Short mmCIF file of C-alpha atoms and ligand atoms in Angstrom, two decimals:
data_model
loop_
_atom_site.label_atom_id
_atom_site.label_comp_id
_atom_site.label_asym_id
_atom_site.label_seq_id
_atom_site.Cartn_x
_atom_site.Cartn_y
_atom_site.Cartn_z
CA UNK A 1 204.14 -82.01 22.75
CA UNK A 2 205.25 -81.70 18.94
CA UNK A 3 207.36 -84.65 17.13
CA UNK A 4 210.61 -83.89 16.73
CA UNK A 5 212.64 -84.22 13.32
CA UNK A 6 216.12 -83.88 13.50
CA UNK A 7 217.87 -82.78 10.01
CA UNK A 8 221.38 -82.82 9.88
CA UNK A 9 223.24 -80.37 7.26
CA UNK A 10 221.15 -78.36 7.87
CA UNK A 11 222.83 -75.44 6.80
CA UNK A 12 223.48 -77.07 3.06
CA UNK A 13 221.92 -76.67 -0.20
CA UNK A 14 219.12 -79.46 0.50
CA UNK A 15 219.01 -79.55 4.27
CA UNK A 16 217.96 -75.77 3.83
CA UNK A 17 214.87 -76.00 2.09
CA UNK A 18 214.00 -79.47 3.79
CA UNK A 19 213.88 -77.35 6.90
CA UNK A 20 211.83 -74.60 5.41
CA UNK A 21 209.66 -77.49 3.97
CA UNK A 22 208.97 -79.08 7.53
CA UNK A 23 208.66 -75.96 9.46
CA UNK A 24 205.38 -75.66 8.14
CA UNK A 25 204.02 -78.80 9.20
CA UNK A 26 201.61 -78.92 12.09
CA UNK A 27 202.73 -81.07 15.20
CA UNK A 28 206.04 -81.15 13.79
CA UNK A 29 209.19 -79.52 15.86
CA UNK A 30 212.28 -78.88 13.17
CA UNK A 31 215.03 -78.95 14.49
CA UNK A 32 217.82 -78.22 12.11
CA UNK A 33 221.82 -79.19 13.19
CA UNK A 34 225.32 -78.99 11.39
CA UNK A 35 229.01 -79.02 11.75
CA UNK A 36 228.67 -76.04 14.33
CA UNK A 37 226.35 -77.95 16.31
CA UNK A 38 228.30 -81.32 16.45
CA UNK A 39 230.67 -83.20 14.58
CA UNK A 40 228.99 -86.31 13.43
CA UNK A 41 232.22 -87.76 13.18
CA UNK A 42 232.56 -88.04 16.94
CA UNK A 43 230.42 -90.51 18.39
CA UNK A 44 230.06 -89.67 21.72
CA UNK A 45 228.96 -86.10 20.74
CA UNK A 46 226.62 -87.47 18.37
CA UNK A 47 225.04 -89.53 20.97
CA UNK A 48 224.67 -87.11 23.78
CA UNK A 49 222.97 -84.24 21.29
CA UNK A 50 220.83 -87.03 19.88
CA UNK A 51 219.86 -88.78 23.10
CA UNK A 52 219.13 -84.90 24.36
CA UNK A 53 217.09 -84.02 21.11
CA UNK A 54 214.83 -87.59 21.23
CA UNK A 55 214.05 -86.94 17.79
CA UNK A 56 211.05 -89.41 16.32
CA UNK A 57 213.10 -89.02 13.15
CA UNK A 58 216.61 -87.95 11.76
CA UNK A 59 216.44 -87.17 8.28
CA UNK A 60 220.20 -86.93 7.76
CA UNK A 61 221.73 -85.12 4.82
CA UNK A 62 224.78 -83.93 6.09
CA UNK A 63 228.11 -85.27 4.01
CA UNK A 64 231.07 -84.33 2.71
CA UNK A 65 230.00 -84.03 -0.98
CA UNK A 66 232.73 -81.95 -2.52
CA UNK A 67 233.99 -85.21 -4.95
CA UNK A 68 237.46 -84.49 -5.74
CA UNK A 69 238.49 -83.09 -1.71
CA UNK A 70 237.18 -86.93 -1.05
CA UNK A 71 239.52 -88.87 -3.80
CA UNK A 72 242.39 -86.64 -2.02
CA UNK A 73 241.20 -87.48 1.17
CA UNK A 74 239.64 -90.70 1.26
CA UNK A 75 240.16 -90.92 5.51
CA UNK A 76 237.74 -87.64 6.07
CA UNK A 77 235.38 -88.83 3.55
CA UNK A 78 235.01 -92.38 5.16
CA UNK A 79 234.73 -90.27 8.77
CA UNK A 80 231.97 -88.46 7.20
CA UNK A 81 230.22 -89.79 4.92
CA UNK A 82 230.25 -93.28 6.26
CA UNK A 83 231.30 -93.67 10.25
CA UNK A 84 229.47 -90.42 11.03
CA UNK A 85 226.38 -91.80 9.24
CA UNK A 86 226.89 -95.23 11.29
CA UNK A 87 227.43 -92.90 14.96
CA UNK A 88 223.77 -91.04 13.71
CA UNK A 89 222.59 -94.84 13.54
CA UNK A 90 223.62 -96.12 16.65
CA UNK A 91 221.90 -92.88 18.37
CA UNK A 92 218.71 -93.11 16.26
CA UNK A 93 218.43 -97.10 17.39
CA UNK A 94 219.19 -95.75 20.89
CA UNK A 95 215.78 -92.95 20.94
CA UNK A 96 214.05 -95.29 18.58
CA UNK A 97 214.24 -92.79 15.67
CA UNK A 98 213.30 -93.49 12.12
CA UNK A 99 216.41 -92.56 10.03
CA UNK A 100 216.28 -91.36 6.88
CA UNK A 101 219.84 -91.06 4.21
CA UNK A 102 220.37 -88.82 1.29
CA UNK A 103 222.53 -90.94 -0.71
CA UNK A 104 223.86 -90.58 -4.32
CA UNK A 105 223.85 -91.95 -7.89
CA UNK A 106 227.45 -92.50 -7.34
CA UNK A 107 227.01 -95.51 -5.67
CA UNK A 108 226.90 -96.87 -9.15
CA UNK A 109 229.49 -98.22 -11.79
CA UNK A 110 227.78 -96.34 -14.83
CA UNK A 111 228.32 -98.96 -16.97
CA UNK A 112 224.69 -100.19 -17.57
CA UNK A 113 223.10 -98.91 -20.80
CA UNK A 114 219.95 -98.14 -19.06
CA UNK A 115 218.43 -96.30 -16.17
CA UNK A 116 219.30 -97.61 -12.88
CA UNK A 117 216.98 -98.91 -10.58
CA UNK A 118 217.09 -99.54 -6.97
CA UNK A 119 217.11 -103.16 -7.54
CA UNK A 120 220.67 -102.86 -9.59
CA UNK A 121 224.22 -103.94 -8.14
CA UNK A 122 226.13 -100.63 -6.74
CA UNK A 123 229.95 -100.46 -7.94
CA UNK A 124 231.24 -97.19 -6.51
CA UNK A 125 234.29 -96.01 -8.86
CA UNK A 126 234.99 -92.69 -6.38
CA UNK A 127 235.58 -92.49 -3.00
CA UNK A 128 232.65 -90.37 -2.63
CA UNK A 129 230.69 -93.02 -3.98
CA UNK A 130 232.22 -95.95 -1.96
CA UNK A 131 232.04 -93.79 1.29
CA UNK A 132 228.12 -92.83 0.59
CA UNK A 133 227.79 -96.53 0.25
CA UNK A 134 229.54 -97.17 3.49
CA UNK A 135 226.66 -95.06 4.73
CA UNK A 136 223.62 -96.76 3.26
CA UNK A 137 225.08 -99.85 4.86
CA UNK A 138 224.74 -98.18 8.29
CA UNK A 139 220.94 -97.74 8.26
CA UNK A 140 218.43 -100.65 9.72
CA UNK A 141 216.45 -102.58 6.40
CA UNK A 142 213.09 -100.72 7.97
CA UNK A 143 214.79 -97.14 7.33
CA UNK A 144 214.58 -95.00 4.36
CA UNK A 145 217.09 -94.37 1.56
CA UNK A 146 216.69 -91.93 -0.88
CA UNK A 147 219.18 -91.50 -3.88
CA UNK A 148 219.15 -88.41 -5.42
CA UNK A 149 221.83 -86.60 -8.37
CA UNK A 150 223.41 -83.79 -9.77
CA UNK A 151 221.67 -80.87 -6.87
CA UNK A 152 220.80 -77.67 -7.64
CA UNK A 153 219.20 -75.45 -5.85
CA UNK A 154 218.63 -71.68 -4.20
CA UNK A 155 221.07 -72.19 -1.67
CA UNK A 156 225.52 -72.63 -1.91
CA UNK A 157 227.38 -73.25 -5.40
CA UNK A 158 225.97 -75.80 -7.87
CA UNK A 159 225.96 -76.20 -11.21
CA UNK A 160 222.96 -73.73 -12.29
CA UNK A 161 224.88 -71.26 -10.46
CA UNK A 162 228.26 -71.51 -11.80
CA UNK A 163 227.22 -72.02 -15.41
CA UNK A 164 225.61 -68.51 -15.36
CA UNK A 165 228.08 -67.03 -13.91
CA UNK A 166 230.97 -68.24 -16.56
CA UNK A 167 228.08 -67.54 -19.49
CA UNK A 168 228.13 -64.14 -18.27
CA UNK A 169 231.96 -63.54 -18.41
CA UNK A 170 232.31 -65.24 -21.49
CA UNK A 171 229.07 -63.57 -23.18
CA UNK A 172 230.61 -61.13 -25.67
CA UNK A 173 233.96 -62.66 -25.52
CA UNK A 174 235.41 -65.09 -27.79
CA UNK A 175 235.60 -67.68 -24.92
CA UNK A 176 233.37 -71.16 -25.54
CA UNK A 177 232.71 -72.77 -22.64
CA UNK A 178 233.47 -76.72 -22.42
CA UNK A 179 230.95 -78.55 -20.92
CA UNK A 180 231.48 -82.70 -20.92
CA UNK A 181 229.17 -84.56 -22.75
CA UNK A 182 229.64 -88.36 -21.95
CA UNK A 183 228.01 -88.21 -18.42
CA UNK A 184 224.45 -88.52 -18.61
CA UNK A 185 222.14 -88.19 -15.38
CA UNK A 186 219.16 -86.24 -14.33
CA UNK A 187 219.66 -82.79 -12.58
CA UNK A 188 217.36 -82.69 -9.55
CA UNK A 189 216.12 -79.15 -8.08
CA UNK A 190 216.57 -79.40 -4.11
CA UNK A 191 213.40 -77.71 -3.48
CA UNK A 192 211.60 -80.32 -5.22
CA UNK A 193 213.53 -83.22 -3.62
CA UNK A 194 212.80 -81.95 -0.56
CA UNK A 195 209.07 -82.66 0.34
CA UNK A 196 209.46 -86.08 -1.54
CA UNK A 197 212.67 -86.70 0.94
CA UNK A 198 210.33 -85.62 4.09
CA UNK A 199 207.14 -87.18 2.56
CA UNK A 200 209.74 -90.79 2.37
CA UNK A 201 211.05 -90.41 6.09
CA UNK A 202 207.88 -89.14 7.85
CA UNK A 203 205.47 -91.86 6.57
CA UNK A 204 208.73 -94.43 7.51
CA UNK A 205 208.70 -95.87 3.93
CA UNK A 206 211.51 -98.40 4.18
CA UNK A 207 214.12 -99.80 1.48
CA UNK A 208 215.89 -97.46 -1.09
CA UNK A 209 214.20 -94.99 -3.28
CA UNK A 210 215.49 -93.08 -6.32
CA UNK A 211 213.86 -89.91 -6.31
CA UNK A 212 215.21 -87.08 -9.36
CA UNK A 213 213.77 -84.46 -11.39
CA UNK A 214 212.78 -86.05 -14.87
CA UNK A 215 214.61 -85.66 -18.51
CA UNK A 216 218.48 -87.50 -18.95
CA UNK A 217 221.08 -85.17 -19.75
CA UNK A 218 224.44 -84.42 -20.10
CA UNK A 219 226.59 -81.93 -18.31
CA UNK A 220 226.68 -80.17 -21.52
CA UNK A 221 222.94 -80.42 -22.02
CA UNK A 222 222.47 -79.40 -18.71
CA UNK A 223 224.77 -76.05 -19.22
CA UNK A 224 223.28 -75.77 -22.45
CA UNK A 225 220.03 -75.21 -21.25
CA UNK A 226 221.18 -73.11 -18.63
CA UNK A 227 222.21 -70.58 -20.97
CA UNK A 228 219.33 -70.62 -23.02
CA UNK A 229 216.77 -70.45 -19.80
CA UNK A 230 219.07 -67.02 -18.63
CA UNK A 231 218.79 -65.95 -22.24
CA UNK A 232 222.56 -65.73 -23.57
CA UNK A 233 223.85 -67.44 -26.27
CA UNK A 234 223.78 -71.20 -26.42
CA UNK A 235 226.82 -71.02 -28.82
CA UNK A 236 228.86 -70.10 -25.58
CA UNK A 237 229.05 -74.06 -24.50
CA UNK A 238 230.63 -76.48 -26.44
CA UNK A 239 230.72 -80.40 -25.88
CA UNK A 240 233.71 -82.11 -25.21
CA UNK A 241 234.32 -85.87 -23.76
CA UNK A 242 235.22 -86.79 -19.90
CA UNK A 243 238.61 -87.70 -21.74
CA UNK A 244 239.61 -84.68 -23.03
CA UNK A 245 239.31 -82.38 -19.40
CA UNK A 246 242.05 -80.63 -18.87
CA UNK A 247 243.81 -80.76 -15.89
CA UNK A 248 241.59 -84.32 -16.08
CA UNK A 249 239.27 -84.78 -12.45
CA UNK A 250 241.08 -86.99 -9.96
CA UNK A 251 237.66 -89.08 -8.90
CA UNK A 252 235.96 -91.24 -11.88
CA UNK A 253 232.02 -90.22 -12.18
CA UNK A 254 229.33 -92.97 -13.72
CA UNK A 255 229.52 -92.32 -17.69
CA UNK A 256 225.43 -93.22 -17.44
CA UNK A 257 223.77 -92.63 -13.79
CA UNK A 258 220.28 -91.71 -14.74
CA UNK A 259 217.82 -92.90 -11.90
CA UNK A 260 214.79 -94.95 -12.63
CA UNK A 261 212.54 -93.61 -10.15
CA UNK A 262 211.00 -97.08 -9.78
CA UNK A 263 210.22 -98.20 -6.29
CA UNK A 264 208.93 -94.33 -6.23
CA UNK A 265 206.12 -95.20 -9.16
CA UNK A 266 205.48 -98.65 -7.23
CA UNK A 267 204.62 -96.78 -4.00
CA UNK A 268 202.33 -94.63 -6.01
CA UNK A 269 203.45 -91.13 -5.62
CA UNK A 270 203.92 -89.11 -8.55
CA UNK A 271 207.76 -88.62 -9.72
CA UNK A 272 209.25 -84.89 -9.81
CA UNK A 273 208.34 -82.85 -13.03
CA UNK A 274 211.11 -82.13 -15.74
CA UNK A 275 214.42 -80.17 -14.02
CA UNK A 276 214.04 -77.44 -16.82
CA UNK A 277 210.95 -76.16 -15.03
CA UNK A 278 213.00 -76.35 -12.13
CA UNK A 279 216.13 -74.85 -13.35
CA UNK A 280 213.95 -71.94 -14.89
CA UNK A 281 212.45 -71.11 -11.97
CA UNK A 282 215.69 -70.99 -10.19
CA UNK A 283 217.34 -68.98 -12.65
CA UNK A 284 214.22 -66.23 -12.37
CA UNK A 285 214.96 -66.21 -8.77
CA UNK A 286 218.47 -65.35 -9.10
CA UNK A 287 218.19 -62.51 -11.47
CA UNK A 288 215.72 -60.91 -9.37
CA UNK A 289 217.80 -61.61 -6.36
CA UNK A 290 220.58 -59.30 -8.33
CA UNK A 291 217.73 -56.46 -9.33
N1 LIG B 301 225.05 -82.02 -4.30
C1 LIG B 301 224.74 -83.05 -5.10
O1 LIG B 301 224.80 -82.96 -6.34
C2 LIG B 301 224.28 -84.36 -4.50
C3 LIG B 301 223.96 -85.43 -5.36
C4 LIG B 301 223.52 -86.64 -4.81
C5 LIG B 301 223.41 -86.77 -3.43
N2 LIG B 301 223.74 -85.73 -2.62
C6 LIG B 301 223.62 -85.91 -1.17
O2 LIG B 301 222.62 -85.00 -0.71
C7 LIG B 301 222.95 -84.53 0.60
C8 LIG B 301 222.89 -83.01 0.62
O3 LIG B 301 223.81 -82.51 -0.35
P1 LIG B 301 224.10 -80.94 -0.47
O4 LIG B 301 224.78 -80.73 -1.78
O5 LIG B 301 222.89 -80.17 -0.10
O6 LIG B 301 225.21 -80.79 0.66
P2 LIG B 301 226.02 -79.50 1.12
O7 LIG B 301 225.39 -78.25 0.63
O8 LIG B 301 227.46 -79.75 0.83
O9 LIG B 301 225.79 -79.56 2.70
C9 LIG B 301 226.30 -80.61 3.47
C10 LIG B 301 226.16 -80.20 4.91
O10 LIG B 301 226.75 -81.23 5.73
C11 LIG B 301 227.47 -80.59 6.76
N3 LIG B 301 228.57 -81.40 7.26
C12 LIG B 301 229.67 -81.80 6.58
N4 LIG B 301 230.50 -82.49 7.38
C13 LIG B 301 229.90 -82.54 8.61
C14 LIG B 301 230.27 -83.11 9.85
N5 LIG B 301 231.43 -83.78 10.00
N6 LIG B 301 229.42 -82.99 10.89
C15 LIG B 301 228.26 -82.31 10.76
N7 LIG B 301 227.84 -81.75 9.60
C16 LIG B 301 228.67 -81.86 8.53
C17 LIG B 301 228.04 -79.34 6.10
O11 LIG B 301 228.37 -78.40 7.08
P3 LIG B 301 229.66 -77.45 6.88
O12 LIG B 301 229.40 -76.70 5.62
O13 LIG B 301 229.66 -76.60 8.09
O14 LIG B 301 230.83 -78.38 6.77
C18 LIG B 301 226.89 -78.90 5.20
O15 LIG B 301 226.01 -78.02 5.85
C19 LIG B 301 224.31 -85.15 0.93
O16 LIG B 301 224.12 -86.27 1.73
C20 LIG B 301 224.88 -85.54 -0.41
O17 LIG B 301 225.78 -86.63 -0.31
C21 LIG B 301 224.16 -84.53 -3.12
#
């Protein structure tokens, strides 16, 4: 009989291609769940579809990850992000699953002038952060964290997406585009995150790992480069500081949350390649999905 993996959210942005990354894998049985299929907020649910799956792993990336709907409601996010991750824990001890936790730079103050690496103090300054941190404090010391930041991939509204969408109904216009530049981080493309992620859980590698696509940006840079990939006019974005956002966002993000991918190079696996490759390729694949 084939191993099973269970993957929660697996109707996101990530837990979509981490799915279509495992299904290919021989001996392996995917099976994908997400708010449909249970709540993970209710624990007995969680541990009757759990016990009934008897995964050998739960690679769990489901969350509530919309940042400002968590600063306004602080009680869903903690049922979420941090006592649903603690009900997929007690099921996974109960099968004897190796878990696996998509976590976030977020956990982290930004207030270091350097990359952060796993070994750094966390400081959440959002509730996002503080509840994603709630659930890396759920998992056994033998399971695997990854932190990842800034998604963007094929599948559901991110950054790459919105960008050229605003470029486009701004191109010809008069209209600049403000983009903050005093948040620096590293854009990550899901589909390369994802075998990494799998690659992490499967082989049971425990402790935290960073794991992002390489090259520090901004938010600017980021939609900057965007625009230039998709072939419009760069002049379109302009920078402007966190401070002068306008209405201003109700959850504070890290000024600095780049990622040193360090326990990643200590393990010996090679780090993600530069997110404009990424973000290029995506982009190609969305103007040919519109032709
Ligand atoms: N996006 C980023 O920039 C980013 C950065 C760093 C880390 N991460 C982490 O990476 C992971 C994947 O992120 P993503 O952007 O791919 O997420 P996403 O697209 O927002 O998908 C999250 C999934 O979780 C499911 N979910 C939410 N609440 C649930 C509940 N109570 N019970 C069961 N399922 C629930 C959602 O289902 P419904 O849609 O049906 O609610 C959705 O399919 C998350 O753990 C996130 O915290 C994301």
């Amino acid at each position: 009989m084939a191993d099973r993996v269970l993957v929660t959210g697996a109707a996101g942005m990530l837990g979509r291609d981490l799915v279509a990354h495992l299904e290919g894998r021989p001996g392996l049985e995917v099976i994908g769940v997400d708010s449909h299929d249970f709540d993970i907020t209710q624990r007995e649910l969680v541990l009757e579809a759990v016990t009934g799956i008897a995964p050998r792993w739960i690679i769990h990336g489901a969350a509530m990850t919309a940042v400002e709907a968590c600063e306004s409601d602080p009680e869903r996010a903690f049922a979420v992000n941090a006592f649903g991750t603690r009900n997929l824990a007690e099921a996974a001890r109960r099968v004897g699953a190796h878990m696996a936790y998509v976590s976030t730079d977020y956990v982290f103050d930004g207030k270091l002038k350097r990359p952060y690496t796993e070994w750094d103090a966390v400081g959440p300054r959002s509730v996002y952060g503080l509840s994603k941190l709630g659930g890396e404090r759920a998992l056994d010391p033998e399971w695997t964290i990854v932190r990842t930041a800034w998604l963007f991939g094929q599948h559901g509204p991110n950054m790459v997406r919105t960008v050229l969408r605003l470029a486009r109904e701004a191109d010809g216009s008069r209209r600049r585009l403000p983009f903050v530049d005093d948040q620096h981080g590293c854009p990550t493309a899901s589909p390369d995150l994802a075998p990494v992620l799998a690659d992490l859980a499967l082989s049971r590698m425990p402790g935290v790992f960073h794991v992002t696509n390489q090259s520090p940006t901004t938010w600017f840079g980021l939609a900057r480069a965007v625009v230039e990939l998709a072939g419009l006019d760069p002049g379109l974005v302009e920078p402007i500081s966190t401070a002068q956002l306008d209405p201003p966002l109700l959850a504070p993000r890290p000024a600095n949350s780049v990622l040193d991918n360090l326990a990643l190079r200590l393990s010996g696996r090679p780090l993600l390649a530069d997110w404009h490759e990424a973000a290029a390729r995506l982009i190609d694949l969305i103007l040919k999905e519109e032709t």
